[in-house]
XYZ file of C-alpha atoms in Angstrom:
99
model
C 67.491 28.528 128.907
C 68.113 31.970 130.410
C 70.485 30.690 133.084
C 72.700 29.002 130.499
C 72.898 32.209 128.499
C 73.846 34.264 131.550
C 76.538 31.788 132.581
C 77.884 31.709 129.046
C 77.984 35.512 128.857
C 79.823 35.747 132.175
C 82.379 33.162 131.082
C 82.933 35.044 127.848
C 83.267 38.335 129.751
C 85.835 36.761 132.095
C 87.864 35.511 129.123
C 87.748 38.940 127.480
C 88.927 40.625 130.690
C 91.892 38.259 130.966
C 92.743 38.783 127.293
C 92.599 42.582 127.656
C 95.071 42.432 130.542
C 97.368 40.228 128.444
C 97.209 42.813 125.653
C 97.865 45.625 128.136
C 100.967 43.824 129.377
C 102.189 43.119 125.854
C 101.600 46.653 124.525
C 102.911 48.617 127.512
C 106.461 49.274 126.280
C 105.409 50.623 122.891
C 102.069 52.245 123.783
C 101.441 52.844 127.516
C 98.275 54.856 126.789
C 96.879 51.855 124.906
C 97.448 49.719 128.011
C 95.385 52.160 130.049
C 92.611 51.918 127.449
C 92.644 48.108 127.644
C 92.287 48.320 131.428
C 89.407 50.776 131.029
C 87.645 48.378 128.637
C 88.209 45.432 130.998
C 86.707 47.384 133.906
C 83.687 48.353 131.798
C 83.087 44.722 130.781
C 83.400 43.602 134.417
C 80.843 46.167 135.549
C 78.405 45.462 132.724
C 78.386 41.682 133.226
C 78.919 41.848 137.001
C 82.083 39.761 136.850
C 84.967 40.173 139.243
C 88.383 40.987 137.912
C 90.791 38.362 139.298
C 92.823 39.572 142.286
C 96.216 39.175 140.596
C 95.013 41.367 137.719
C 93.277 43.881 139.960
C 96.602 44.576 141.684
C 97.965 45.806 138.357
C 95.489 48.716 138.285
C 95.599 51.925 140.307
C 92.492 52.163 142.475
C 92.370 55.936 142.084
C 93.199 56.826 138.473
C 92.785 53.303 136.980
C 96.179 53.414 135.249
C 97.922 50.166 134.327
C 100.716 49.644 136.866
C 104.126 48.304 135.895
C 106.751 48.066 138.631
C 109.513 50.615 138.195
C 107.718 52.543 135.458
C 104.258 53.541 136.700
C 104.404 51.971 140.176
C 106.749 51.763 143.140
C 106.346 49.086 145.821
C 107.730 49.328 149.333
C 107.510 46.959 152.285
C 106.326 48.498 155.554
C 106.082 46.833 158.975
C 102.624 45.367 158.494
C 101.730 45.988 154.866
C 102.900 46.425 151.283
C 102.560 49.940 149.886
C 102.251 50.447 146.146
C 102.535 54.039 144.942
C 101.078 54.984 141.573
C 103.597 57.230 139.825
C 100.857 58.620 137.542
C 98.597 60.132 140.216
C 100.780 59.755 143.330
C 98.223 57.858 145.393
C 99.188 54.941 147.622
C 97.497 51.573 147.900
C 98.148 49.338 150.882
C 97.787 45.551 151.207
C 98.589 43.321 154.156
C 101.437 40.817 153.839
């Protein structure tokens, strides 16, 4: 009985995280601070239920200040020789990923 409840809670948490990122994307133009709040809530849910945020969504969050990143507005991406560098325009920190 307990294992089913835990699996159900994790599935629900995963769905809520995905929905919060959808809301953050939808609300960014009108209310960028609300998008940051949605990301903060998604991170809190992920930590509480020990669920991973999907990689494609995790790349939309600054690893330093946890701001929601939108290319050209709050983030700048450059290609280097061996990696991709994303600069957060909110805090100025750089995040690097291999090709």
